[in-house]
Amino acid sequence: MANKIQTEQLQQRGREYKYGFETVIEQDTFPKGLNEDIVRAISQRKGEPDYLLEFRLKAYRWWAQQPAPTWAAVEFPPIDFQDIRYFSAPKSMARPVNEAGEVDPILVRTFQRLGIPLREQERLTGVAVDAVFDSVSVGTTHQKMLAEHGIIFCSFSEAARNHPELVQKYLGSVVPPTDNFYAALNSAVFSDGSFVYIPKGVKCPIDLSTYFRINARETGQFERTLIIADVGAEVSYVEGCTAPARPENQLHAAIVELIALDDATIKYSTVQNWYGGDAAGRGGIYNFVVKRGRCAGKRSKISWTQVEAGAAITWKYPSVVLLGDDSVGEFYSVALTNNQMQADTGTKMIHIGKNTRSTIVAKGISCDQSKNSYRGLVRIAPGAENARNYSQCDSMLVGDKAAANTFPYLEVSNPSAIVEHEATTSRISAEQLFYLQSRGLDTEAAVSLLVNGFCKDVFKTLPLEYMVEAVNMLELKLEHSIG
Amino acid sequence: MLRIKKLKARVKDGPEILHGITLTVNAGEIHAIMGPNGSGKSTLARILAGHPDYEVTGGDVHFQVNGEWQDLLGMEPHERAKAGVFLAFQYPVDVAGVSNVTFLLAAYNAIRRARKEPEADAFEFRELLVEKAALIDLDPSYLDRAVNLDFSGGEKKRNEILQMAVLEPTLAVLDETDSGLDVDSLRIVAEGVNRLHAAHRAVLMITHYQRMLNYITPQFVHIMMDGRLVRSGDAQLAHEVENRGYDWLKETA
């Protein structure tokens, strides 16, 4: 009964956020707090090999010595890490499940409602999905078809058991467990996530994607994604995420590692729609994520596209280490903040190999009383002959109470480098809106035109169906702020 | 086609600017409203288009659409545009990131949909636009540039006339379209207005000076002072104002 009332209240609260519902399901949840026993218990629950437990414990011990970082241009009260639960899984998921057909019907319905059909006959044809619910992957579609191409696409837990040689070789190789505070936290307690391996010369025939859903109260989500594209391989990967609308904050601290070998291409797209809190700034997800790719091979390419429209606080910098000669890194981003949301996001492009090129296109839209910062580093190492970077950072302000910042950092240690940076700030004004309306466009069409115009360089890098979703998501949020 | 009756209006929460304007414009007519700065001319133009900064405190405005009288003030700005009202802005607004052609195609099709006419595709629309742009001496490169961004004053005004020519309104309200134009631009803009003018259309020109009227001949000239129309006449009245200024009208008002 209590659950039902809560659910109704949540729906009430999240009227503009249709994903704000909560699934009532029996969960197996750890007690609050973090210590070595919790770390061991997570590892045990997942039936992990010893090397992973060692990896976790090392990370935990380092993390326990570190103060939480405070340098980002975001404000929040200190997080009590002993007041969070580090594992929560539906009881029906006690045994590992491979095919979506075996998944608890409640979970199938939940993902159905989120637009992610898991059942064989209903699933999306053009994309394979790994569905993650709190701390576990509940199902991965199209695995058989992908296996025929030699592609491994499975939950991280499954990969740790079935492909230990790959996991052991690459886990932590791009983001070491001691990279930073939240990377160490994730490395200690990560629960699930997705694993992708594309073998030599294979172009993945469909998009791969992971959908992250937070459901349990007072629980953090700490997932890990590891994608390896072997020599000449190509893959396009998309992630989406939502959470219930609640008055408390919840922590999401993930790690994504990408490795591209010679001539390999990885395209990683994110449509982030975590609950962002209400107009008074209550609730929402703290989205503290470390995403990094390594262009390990010659002529390899890693491209990040992110459309960030949710989360109370977003703190992340999808980056590329350009190690291989002639490798290419790209970062395309739209970050929209409304209500009292805060975002400090951008990228790092680390040029090490010769003739490496990177492109950064970052668009920030700040509405209401929100705060939106772009922070980006372009580093040209001494040996990076003929490196090229082009950065463009544009901010759009909606209303007069929102804030936008740009923090570009340039470290050029090779005189042959050419680094360009452009930045603009504009404002959607009532006068602009009226001008468009006076030509026959209703508010919706006018906003759509403005948003598309501002973001088109980023939108066009998304896979088509996600582009439509991203455009709709931004328009909906903006209309609310401008309307 | 347009009936304004005892219209009173103010800037939201500000003092009253229009103190009861009554004006009827019929199809086929060209009207000019002249008056000194601050007399309320531009306020009237913006209220006709539905500018959100103003509040109507009295009177009414009706507009004829397909022979039927409709309450103009009850319509949203985009509905007024679809009904056939066009305001050429005194200060056209720039819109970064949105090209002229994208903007105009969206507006054109929105209006075509409202009129239940078939929509244009991007290719045929570009042809139409290039043709119209040539008539007002606007280089086709302007079509792919962001709306009004970094346009000169004269280019902005010509862009307004381009929009008018494409959207083909039944009532064109020109808010000081002549201000800031050199002689050549003035002639081009005026020709654009004359070209659009037809028996089923009407033009309401707001102007400070008589010089625009050398190119566009109004049948009716109205003088507005302190939020009231103090005198109406024919084109001769404009010349009289040009010679004598406005003060003599104040005394007779």
XYZ file of C-alpha atoms in Angstrom:
736
model
C 0.000 0.000 0.000
C 2.715 2.384 1.011
C 4.435 1.561 -2.230
C 1.398 2.390 -4.306
C 0.915 5.761 -2.664
C 4.558 6.572 -3.158
C 4.362 5.679 -6.798
C 1.398 7.976 -7.326
C 3.165 10.826 -5.622
C 6.179 10.266 -7.767
C 4.096 10.412 -10.901
C 2.519 13.604 -9.702
C 5.904 15.136 -9.088
C 7.350 14.213 -12.425
C 4.606 15.507 -14.670
C 7.048 16.866 -17.212
C 9.206 13.789 -16.877
C 7.318 10.773 -18.140
C 10.010 8.332 -17.010
C 9.657 9.317 -13.351
C 7.685 6.222 -12.337
C 8.933 3.549 -9.937
C 8.679 -0.195 -10.485
C 7.383 -2.039 -7.425
C 9.413 -5.238 -7.316
C 11.057 -7.276 -4.581
C 14.696 -6.325 -4.507
C 17.691 -7.899 -2.902
C 19.464 -4.850 -1.516
C 22.647 -4.544 0.507
C 22.681 -2.589 3.769
C 23.878 1.011 3.587
C 27.555 1.728 3.793
C 30.852 0.913 2.134
C 33.715 -1.182 3.475
C 35.837 -4.134 2.342
C 33.110 -6.577 3.289
C 30.646 -4.850 0.978
C 33.205 -4.963 -1.826
C 33.769 -8.671 -1.227
C 30.035 -9.310 -1.042
C 29.444 -7.643 -4.429
C 32.202 -9.724 -5.988
C 30.868 -12.888 -4.405
C 27.306 -12.169 -5.478
C 28.504 -11.964 -9.046
C 30.587 -15.112 -8.796
C 33.676 -13.261 -9.955
C 37.143 -14.695 -10.495
C 39.821 -13.665 -7.982
C 41.554 -11.148 -10.218
C 38.435 -8.996 -10.167
C 38.142 -9.092 -6.406
C 41.780 -8.008 -6.182
C 41.111 -5.216 -8.661
C 38.177 -4.028 -6.547
C 39.993 -4.181 -3.227
C 42.970 -2.259 -4.542
C 40.660 0.427 -5.833
C 38.717 0.525 -2.583
C 41.829 0.921 -0.442
C 43.076 3.802 -2.577
C 39.647 5.441 -2.635
C 39.292 5.223 1.157
C 42.407 7.444 1.483
C 41.199 10.136 -0.933
C 39.218 13.288 -0.265
C 36.266 13.877 -2.610
C 37.221 16.378 -5.350
C 35.573 19.790 -5.353
C 37.089 21.604 -8.343
C 34.080 21.451 -10.677
C 31.846 24.516 -11.050
C 28.957 22.747 -9.338
C 27.647 23.011 -5.801
C 26.199 20.280 -3.642
C 26.417 19.258 -0.002
C 29.117 16.649 0.748
C 27.975 13.138 -0.129
C 27.808 10.703 2.782
C 29.166 7.586 1.117
C 28.165 5.495 4.132
C 24.538 6.461 3.583
C 24.283 4.815 0.154
C 23.483 1.231 -0.782
C 25.956 -0.240 -3.238
C 23.988 -3.136 -4.613
C 20.351 -3.733 -5.434
C 18.927 -6.336 -7.770
C 15.455 -7.744 -8.338
C 15.138 -11.041 -6.444
C 13.898 -12.704 -9.586
C 17.302 -11.997 -11.103
C 19.184 -14.124 -8.584
C 20.290 -16.456 -11.346
C 22.033 -15.140 -14.423
C 19.741 -14.826 -17.413
C 20.951 -14.704 -20.982
C 17.916 -14.433 -23.186
C 15.332 -11.785 -22.672
C 12.560 -14.393 -22.777
C 13.405 -15.535 -19.265
C 13.213 -12.109 -17.684
C 10.744 -11.334 -14.903
C 7.555 -9.989 -16.587
C 7.572 -6.969 -14.255
C 10.949 -5.972 -15.639
C 9.860 -6.639 -19.203
C 6.900 -4.322 -18.609
C 9.159 -1.683 -17.056
C 11.436 -1.586 -20.071
C 8.462 -1.741 -22.409
C 7.215 1.440 -20.748
C 10.605 3.022 -21.311
C 10.373 2.155 -24.991
C 12.797 -0.774 -24.802
C 11.038 -4.008 -25.771
C 12.990 -7.042 -24.583
C 10.785 -9.854 -25.894
C 12.093 -11.636 -28.948
C 9.108 -10.876 -31.166
C 8.784 -7.186 -30.197
C 12.366 -6.097 -29.936
C 13.810 -3.350 -32.082
C 15.278 -4.669 -35.304
C 18.021 -2.159 -35.991
C 19.590 -2.199 -32.570
C 20.682 -4.723 -29.945
C 19.956 -3.724 -26.341
C 21.510 -4.616 -22.998
C 19.019 -3.578 -20.315
C 20.485 -2.710 -16.913
C 18.151 -2.388 -13.917
C 19.871 -0.945 -10.818
C 22.868 -3.219 -10.280
C 22.237 -5.977 -12.824
C 21.804 -6.555 -16.510
C 18.381 -8.127 -17.008
C 18.714 -9.081 -20.622
C 20.617 -8.587 -23.840
C 18.950 -8.910 -27.221
C 20.271 -10.154 -30.586
C 23.164 -12.004 -28.934
C 22.927 -15.034 -31.212
C 22.934 -13.064 -34.432
C 25.898 -11.003 -33.225
C 27.765 -14.150 -32.155
C 27.568 -15.362 -35.750
C 29.770 -12.389 -36.645
C 32.102 -13.210 -33.772
C 30.836 -10.168 -31.859
C 30.579 -10.425 -28.108
C 27.851 -8.254 -26.618
C 26.872 -9.153 -23.083
C 26.601 -7.888 -19.544
C 29.838 -7.111 -17.789
C 29.262 -9.881 -15.243
C 28.881 -12.404 -18.012
C 32.048 -11.184 -19.722
C 34.029 -11.438 -16.492
C 33.074 -15.114 -16.273
C 33.131 -16.110 -19.949
C 35.854 -13.897 -21.437
C 38.331 -13.386 -18.581
C 41.311 -12.994 -20.948
C 39.775 -9.929 -22.649
C 38.421 -8.417 -19.457
C 41.671 -8.890 -17.595
C 43.672 -7.398 -20.443
C 41.590 -4.276 -20.953
C 39.748 -3.531 -17.697
C 41.288 -0.424 -16.165
C 43.679 -0.012 -19.086
C 42.155 3.316 -20.158
C 40.804 4.515 -16.819
C 43.084 3.101 -14.103
C 41.355 2.413 -10.780
C 43.405 5.192 -9.183
C 42.663 7.721 -11.942
C 40.436 9.810 -9.701
C 38.115 9.592 -6.726
C 34.969 8.514 -8.575
C 36.874 6.168 -10.888
C 38.246 4.424 -7.784
C 34.789 4.278 -6.231
C 33.365 2.711 -9.362
C 36.285 0.276 -9.664
C 35.613 -0.916 -6.116
C 31.865 -1.380 -6.317
C 30.848 -1.571 -9.982
C 28.008 -3.973 -10.340
C 27.138 -4.433 -13.988
C 27.257 -2.799 -17.361
C 27.970 -3.857 -20.901
C 30.856 -5.533 -22.614
C 31.506 -5.359 -26.342
C 34.211 -6.996 -28.417
C 34.251 -6.570 -32.185
C 36.751 -8.941 -33.794
C 39.264 -8.081 -36.518
C 37.816 -6.657 -39.687
C 34.182 -6.910 -38.549
C 31.763 -4.042 -39.012
C 29.011 -4.505 -36.463
C 25.841 -4.874 -38.584
C 23.499 -3.109 -36.134
C 23.798 -0.447 -33.436
C 24.528 -1.777 -29.975
C 23.034 -0.066 -26.970
C 22.651 -0.177 -23.236
C 19.712 1.226 -21.354
C 20.415 2.121 -17.744
C 17.502 2.301 -15.352
C 17.820 3.323 -11.727
C 14.859 2.102 -9.666
C 15.776 1.293 -6.046
C 15.731 4.043 -3.457
C 18.899 5.218 -1.681
C 20.961 3.089 -4.021
C 23.796 4.159 -6.223
C 24.301 2.853 -9.727
C 27.892 2.018 -10.606
C 28.103 0.414 -13.973
C 31.013 -0.207 -16.235
C 31.170 -0.375 -19.963
C 34.116 -1.788 -21.857
C 34.224 -1.715 -25.639
C 37.075 -3.127 -27.674
C 37.253 -2.711 -31.435
C 39.982 -4.966 -32.818
C 42.013 -4.160 -35.936
C 39.798 -2.761 -38.692
C 36.587 -3.235 -36.670
C 33.692 -0.762 -36.542
C 30.896 -0.288 -34.068
C 28.238 2.286 -33.208
C 27.110 2.146 -29.614
C 24.319 4.092 -27.943
C 23.361 4.476 -24.308
C 20.191 5.812 -22.758
C 19.159 6.261 -19.167
C 16.276 7.333 -16.911
C 15.348 7.215 -13.230
C 12.303 7.694 -10.966
C 11.439 11.259 -9.940
C 12.252 11.427 -6.231
C 12.892 14.215 -3.750
C 16.279 12.748 -2.738
C 19.436 12.746 -4.816
C 20.928 9.516 -6.079
C 24.470 8.872 -7.194
C 25.357 7.418 -10.568
C 29.109 6.962 -10.979
C 29.985 5.001 -14.087
C 33.103 4.260 -16.079
C 33.215 3.767 -19.821
C 36.426 2.549 -21.448
C 36.864 2.347 -25.211
C 39.800 0.794 -27.016
C 40.274 1.158 -30.757
C 43.122 -0.792 -32.371
C 44.626 -0.107 -35.834
C 42.048 1.225 -38.319
C 39.197 0.603 -35.892
C 36.295 3.025 -35.373
C 34.117 3.389 -32.304
C 31.211 5.766 -32.278
C 29.689 6.187 -28.838
C 26.445 8.127 -28.438
C 24.638 9.038 -25.252
C 21.114 10.327 -24.801
C 21.064 11.138 -21.109
C 17.707 11.824 -19.489
C 18.167 11.087 -15.797
C 15.645 12.744 -13.525
C 16.948 16.287 -13.044
C 15.067 17.386 -9.948
C 12.081 19.713 -9.636
C 11.823 23.481 -10.115
C 12.916 24.050 -6.507
C 16.038 21.950 -7.071
C 14.866 18.977 -5.015
C 15.960 15.524 -6.097
C 17.609 14.266 -9.238
C 20.591 12.156 -10.105
C 24.214 13.092 -9.501
C 25.764 11.941 -12.738
C 29.516 11.681 -12.087
C 30.936 9.652 -14.903
C 34.392 8.911 -16.278
C 34.391 8.183 -20.001
C 37.587 7.762 -21.904
C 38.672 6.165 -25.124
C 42.101 5.178 -26.313
C 42.924 5.377 -29.973
C 45.583 2.736 -29.459
C 46.048 1.868 -33.103
C 47.156 3.752 -36.181
C 44.364 5.492 -38.080
C 41.887 4.546 -35.385
C 38.956 6.795 -34.588
C 36.837 7.392 -31.513
C 33.840 9.678 -31.662
C 31.745 10.706 -28.668
C 28.329 12.262 -29.104
C 26.362 13.189 -26.036
C 22.994 14.816 -25.582
C 22.724 15.550 -21.891
C 19.306 16.781 -20.842
C 18.822 15.359 -17.367
C 20.518 14.803 -13.985
C 20.612 17.312 -11.122
C 24.377 17.494 -11.572
C 26.352 16.321 -14.569
C 30.088 16.067 -14.117
C 31.858 14.290 -16.939
C 34.369 14.647 -19.733
C 34.270 11.955 -22.404
C 37.859 12.025 -23.613
C 40.141 10.542 -26.219
C 43.806 9.619 -25.835
C 45.208 9.825 -29.369
C 48.083 7.406 -29.104
C 48.204 5.876 -32.590
C 49.626 7.932 -35.452
C 46.945 9.471 -37.690
C 44.229 8.701 -35.170
C 41.109 10.863 -34.840
C 39.133 11.941 -31.791
C 35.767 13.686 -31.849
C 33.485 15.099 -29.217
C 30.034 16.412 -30.066
C 27.926 17.549 -27.165
C 24.651 19.226 -26.377
C 24.087 19.858 -22.685
C 20.756 21.326 -21.672
C 20.125 22.409 -18.111
C 16.823 23.695 -16.747
C 15.248 24.315 -13.339
C 18.248 24.301 -10.970
C 20.332 21.716 -12.760
C 24.106 22.072 -12.915
C 26.412 20.726 -15.576
C 30.190 20.834 -15.759
C 30.979 18.836 -18.851
C 33.333 18.810 -21.786
C 36.181 16.680 -23.011
C 39.903 16.039 -23.039
C 41.782 15.428 -26.258
C 45.262 14.141 -25.505
C 47.419 14.158 -28.657
C 50.398 11.808 -28.394
C 50.753 10.196 -31.842
C 51.820 12.009 -35.011
C 49.260 13.612 -37.346
C 46.505 13.150 -34.792
C 43.357 15.202 -35.254
C 40.558 16.122 -32.906
C 37.306 18.035 -33.199
C 35.268 19.421 -30.343
C 31.778 20.840 -30.861
C 30.071 21.668 -27.572
C 26.676 23.354 -27.283
C 25.320 24.384 -23.916
C 21.726 25.500 -23.381
C 20.985 26.996 -19.964
C 17.400 27.691 -18.892
C 15.669 28.878 -15.732
C 18.152 29.116 -12.817
C 20.490 26.438 -14.072
C 24.236 26.552 -14.484
C 26.024 25.104 -17.486
C 29.805 24.976 -17.872
C 31.956 23.696 -20.686
C 35.369 22.519 -19.516
C 37.778 21.119 -22.047
C 41.446 20.271 -22.304
C 43.439 20.000 -25.516
C 46.930 18.697 -24.840
C 49.537 18.333 -27.555
C 52.418 16.172 -26.298
C 55.998 16.969 -27.387
C 56.085 14.048 -29.841
C 52.733 14.803 -31.473
C 53.965 16.210 -34.785
C 51.368 17.981 -36.923
C 48.557 17.614 -34.457
C 45.335 19.469 -35.271
C 42.495 20.500 -33.034
C 39.399 22.506 -33.754
C 37.129 23.447 -30.869
C 33.839 25.271 -30.999
C 31.916 26.025 -27.820
C 28.584 27.788 -28.039
C 26.329 28.754 -25.180
C 22.687 29.661 -25.421
C 20.917 31.338 -22.542
C 17.174 31.112 -22.097
C 15.819 33.727 -19.722
C 18.006 35.996 -17.613
C 18.643 33.868 -14.530
C 20.653 31.067 -16.136
C 24.436 30.943 -16.195
C 26.920 29.685 -18.778
C 30.691 29.304 -18.428
C 33.445 28.152 -20.736
C 36.748 26.856 -19.369
C 39.046 25.892 -22.242
C 42.520 24.621 -21.332
C 45.255 24.409 -23.955
C 48.616 22.748 -23.385
C 50.663 22.770 -26.546
C 54.166 21.266 -26.356
C 54.861 20.856 -30.054
C 55.297 23.897 -32.310
C 53.880 22.123 -35.387
C 50.437 21.928 -33.801
C 47.489 23.956 -35.063
C 44.862 24.516 -32.436
C 41.761 26.611 -33.035
C 39.131 27.628 -30.537
C 35.898 29.497 -31.186
C 33.254 30.403 -28.656
C 29.937 32.262 -28.820
C 27.172 33.118 -26.390
C 23.628 33.904 -27.486
C 20.268 34.262 -25.860
C 16.799 33.125 -26.895
C 14.772 36.236 -26.320
C 11.044 36.803 -26.198
C 11.565 39.173 -29.128
C 13.131 36.382 -31.190
C 10.285 34.052 -30.396
C 7.731 36.696 -31.312
C 9.512 37.361 -34.576
C 9.263 33.700 -35.577
C 5.673 33.472 -34.385
C 4.689 36.546 -36.342
C 5.654 34.619 -39.491
C 3.195 31.815 -38.775
C 5.183 29.455 -36.553
C 3.559 28.354 -33.305
C 5.672 28.261 -30.133
C 6.534 24.615 -30.637
C 7.712 25.121 -34.207
C 9.615 28.265 -33.270
C 11.454 26.559 -30.407
C 12.155 23.571 -32.594
C 13.693 25.807 -35.231
C 15.886 27.570 -32.681
C 17.048 24.374 -30.999
C 17.702 22.543 -34.237
C 19.584 25.509 -35.571
C 21.748 25.700 -32.492
C 22.409 21.983 -32.153
C 22.373 20.699 -35.738
C 26.135 20.058 -35.898
C 25.777 17.696 -32.956
C 22.409 16.140 -33.831
C 23.613 15.062 -37.253
C 26.239 12.828 -35.632
C 23.572 10.746 -33.835
C 22.050 7.589 -35.318
C 18.756 8.640 -36.925
C 16.217 7.176 -34.488
C 18.144 8.585 -31.518
C 18.341 11.958 -33.196
C 14.547 12.115 -33.298
C 14.384 11.130 -29.632
C 17.027 13.666 -28.634
C 15.335 16.486 -30.545
C 11.973 15.704 -28.954
C 13.508 15.526 -25.504
C 15.184 18.919 -25.831
C 12.138 20.583 -27.370
C 9.924 19.340 -24.557
C 12.253 20.685 -21.882
C 12.786 23.983 -23.652
C 9.129 24.633 -24.302
C 8.550 24.304 -20.618
C 11.239 26.896 -19.879
C 10.323 29.344 -22.630
C 6.557 28.765 -22.730
C -10.769 43.962 -44.087
C -9.504 45.542 -40.848
C -11.716 47.312 -38.330
C -10.117 48.925 -35.325
C -12.581 50.353 -32.858
C -11.747 52.613 -29.909
C -8.567 50.667 -29.272
C -6.846 51.434 -25.995
C -3.598 49.782 -25.033
C -0.532 50.047 -22.829
C 2.785 48.383 -22.284
C 2.127 45.688 -19.672
C 1.925 47.393 -16.280
C 2.818 50.714 -17.884
C 0.887 53.852 -18.729
C -1.708 53.890 -21.514
C -0.207 54.625 -24.942
C -3.185 54.292 -27.276
C -6.183 56.281 -26.087
C -8.880 55.034 -28.438
C -7.926 54.427 -32.062
C -10.635 53.895 -34.652
C -9.610 52.984 -38.183
C -11.096 50.957 -41.026
C -8.970 49.564 -43.843
C -10.686 47.998 -46.851
C -9.297 45.572 -49.367
C -7.319 47.290 -52.101
C -6.471 50.318 -49.970
C -3.137 51.742 -48.914
C -3.126 53.689 -45.647
C -0.289 55.612 -44.108
C -0.087 56.530 -40.454
C 2.276 59.396 -39.745
C 3.199 61.123 -36.575
C 6.008 62.367 -34.397
C 8.198 60.056 -32.326
C 6.445 58.492 -29.364
C 2.956 59.087 -30.710
C 2.078 55.371 -30.548
C 2.378 54.408 -34.240
C 4.689 51.460 -33.683
C 2.672 50.351 -30.681
C -0.356 50.061 -32.936
C 1.613 48.031 -35.487
C 2.938 45.647 -32.851
C -0.440 45.187 -31.242
C -1.904 44.205 -34.600
C 0.734 41.444 -34.822
C 0.166 40.325 -31.218
C 3.356 41.463 -29.509
C 3.378 39.984 -25.977
C 4.670 43.180 -24.302
C 1.401 45.040 -24.825
C -1.943 44.819 -23.186
C -5.193 45.944 -24.767
C -7.312 47.772 -22.213
C -10.275 48.745 -24.364
C -11.893 48.521 -27.782
C -11.553 45.754 -30.340
C -9.967 44.809 -33.635
C -11.622 42.634 -36.256
C -10.034 41.161 -39.317
C -11.720 39.641 -42.316
C -10.584 36.154 -43.314
C -12.265 34.668 -46.393
C -15.101 37.151 -46.018
C -15.656 36.334 -42.348
C -14.945 38.811 -39.568
C -12.750 37.442 -36.816
C -11.608 38.827 -33.475
C -7.953 39.572 -34.208
C -7.020 40.309 -30.604
C -8.146 36.836 -29.546
C -5.650 35.205 -31.885
C -2.090 34.086 -31.168
C 0.637 35.797 -33.200
C 1.086 32.735 -35.425
C -2.668 32.533 -36.006
C -2.700 36.144 -37.140
C 0.062 35.363 -39.615
C -1.916 32.416 -40.891
C -5.004 34.615 -41.181
C -3.021 36.927 -43.471
C -1.475 39.619 -41.277
C 2.185 40.467 -41.824
C 4.254 42.910 -39.807
C 7.465 44.215 -41.334
C 9.473 44.934 -38.189
C 11.016 48.285 -37.477
C 13.953 46.417 -35.944
C 14.104 42.934 -37.513
C 15.437 40.357 -35.066
C 18.440 38.171 -35.873
C 18.286 34.431 -35.308
C 21.679 32.711 -35.060
C 21.938 29.162 -36.339
C 18.785 29.287 -38.459
C 19.216 30.053 -42.140
C 16.873 32.353 -43.988
C 15.759 29.556 -46.272
C 15.074 27.121 -43.410
C 13.125 29.743 -41.509
C 11.085 30.879 -44.473
C 10.311 27.364 -45.652
C 8.994 26.500 -42.181
C 6.892 29.681 -42.106
C 5.711 29.260 -45.707
C 4.585 25.693 -45.116
C 2.946 26.546 -41.789
C 0.863 29.143 -43.603
C 0.186 26.848 -46.572
C -1.027 24.158 -44.165
C -3.342 26.637 -42.487
C -4.734 27.616 -45.894
C -5.076 23.940 -46.814
C -2.714 24.391 -49.714
C -0.036 21.849 -50.606
C 3.324 22.335 -48.906
C 6.451 23.115 -50.888
C 9.506 20.901 -50.851
C 12.933 22.361 -50.223
C 13.912 22.385 -53.914
C 10.920 24.160 -55.378
C 10.915 26.554 -52.456
C 14.493 27.563 -53.117
C 13.608 28.382 -56.715
C 10.757 30.554 -55.542
C 12.988 32.262 -53.023
C 15.793 32.973 -55.471
C 13.280 34.519 -57.844
C 11.761 36.734 -55.130
C 15.178 37.708 -53.792
C 16.218 38.906 -57.247
C 13.234 41.255 -57.328
C 14.435 43.069 -54.242
C 18.074 42.925 -55.271
C 19.120 40.611 -52.453
C 22.045 38.352 -53.316
C 21.071 34.633 -53.173
C 23.925 34.041 -50.719
C 21.772 35.781 -48.103
C 19.288 32.926 -48.275
C 21.738 30.534 -46.631
C 22.894 32.976 -44.015
C 21.459 33.051 -40.514
C 18.296 35.167 -40.383
C 19.290 38.844 -40.246
C 22.587 38.035 -38.522
C 25.251 40.573 -39.519
C 22.898 42.064 -42.111
C 23.175 45.817 -42.620
C 20.160 47.944 -41.719
C 19.075 48.111 -45.360
C 19.567 44.373 -45.886
C 17.404 43.623 -42.868
C 14.602 45.788 -44.260
C 14.889 44.133 -47.651
C 14.788 40.763 -45.936
C 11.494 41.804 -44.360
C 10.113 42.621 -47.797
C 11.384 39.277 -49.089
C 9.471 37.514 -46.326
C 6.375 39.526 -47.161
C 6.673 38.663 -50.851
C 6.969 34.963 -50.037
C 4.238 34.747 -47.409
C 1.794 36.879 -49.472
C -0.273 38.384 -46.651
C -3.606 40.078 -47.244
C -2.707 42.864 -44.802
C 0.858 44.132 -44.742
C 1.730 46.390 -41.826
C 5.013 48.190 -42.459
C 6.511 49.620 -39.292
C 8.905 52.390 -40.331
C 10.260 50.201 -43.078
C 11.676 53.338 -44.704
C 13.833 54.386 -41.778
C 17.548 53.771 -42.206
C 17.282 53.149 -45.939
C 19.317 54.894 -48.599
C 17.554 56.139 -51.721
C 18.191 53.001 -53.773
C 17.060 50.658 -51.035
C 14.005 52.802 -50.453
C 13.040 52.491 -54.108
C 13.596 48.710 -54.107
C 11.579 48.228 -50.943
C 8.765 50.428 -52.263
C 8.674 48.504 -55.518
C 8.397 45.306 -53.505
C 5.376 46.681 -51.681
C 3.761 47.964 -54.894
C 4.314 44.599 -56.556
C 2.437 42.806 -53.804
C -0.389 45.284 -53.761
C -3.626 44.009 -55.296
C -7.367 44.449 -55.081
C -7.729 41.805 -52.381
C -4.843 43.140 -50.297
C -4.252 46.169 -48.153
C -1.206 47.993 -46.827
C -0.870 49.918 -43.590
C 2.325 51.963 -43.551
C 3.700 53.456 -40.387
C 6.146 56.183 -41.210
C 7.820 59.164 -39.746
C 8.634 60.898 -42.994
C 6.838 61.575 -46.190
C 9.657 60.302 -48.435
C 8.385 56.698 -48.628
C 5.140 58.134 -49.950
C 6.980 59.411 -53.020
C 7.163 55.793 -54.102
C 4.005 54.342 -52.612
C 0.901 56.446 -52.949
C -1.588 56.023 -50.136
C -5.266 56.801 -50.609
C -5.511 57.658 -46.942
C -3.134 59.406 -44.602
C -3.759 59.569 -40.853
C -1.878 61.633 -38.359
C -1.320 60.124 -34.950
C -0.405 62.234 -31.955
C -0.305 61.210 -28.308
C -2.059 57.934 -28.970
C -4.907 59.382 -31.011
C -5.617 59.783 -34.717
C -6.023 63.545 -34.892
C -6.598 63.980 -38.581
C -7.222 61.918 -41.695
C -6.954 62.946 -45.314
C -5.510 61.952 -48.649
C -1.912 61.991 -49.882
C -2.006 65.782 -49.796
C -2.017 65.674 -45.995
C 1.381 63.971 -46.011
C 2.848 66.809 -48.068
C 1.349 69.338 -45.744
C 2.994 67.606 -42.774
C 6.252 67.527 -44.649
C 6.110 71.307 -45.121
C 4.614 72.396 -41.837
C 5.626 69.715 -39.299
C 3.185 68.357 -36.740
C 2.781 71.211 -34.292
C -0.038 72.952 -36.141
C -2.079 69.753 -35.835
C -1.616 69.718 -32.086
C -3.449 73.009 -31.871
C -6.323 71.871 -34.039
C -6.629 68.486 -32.341
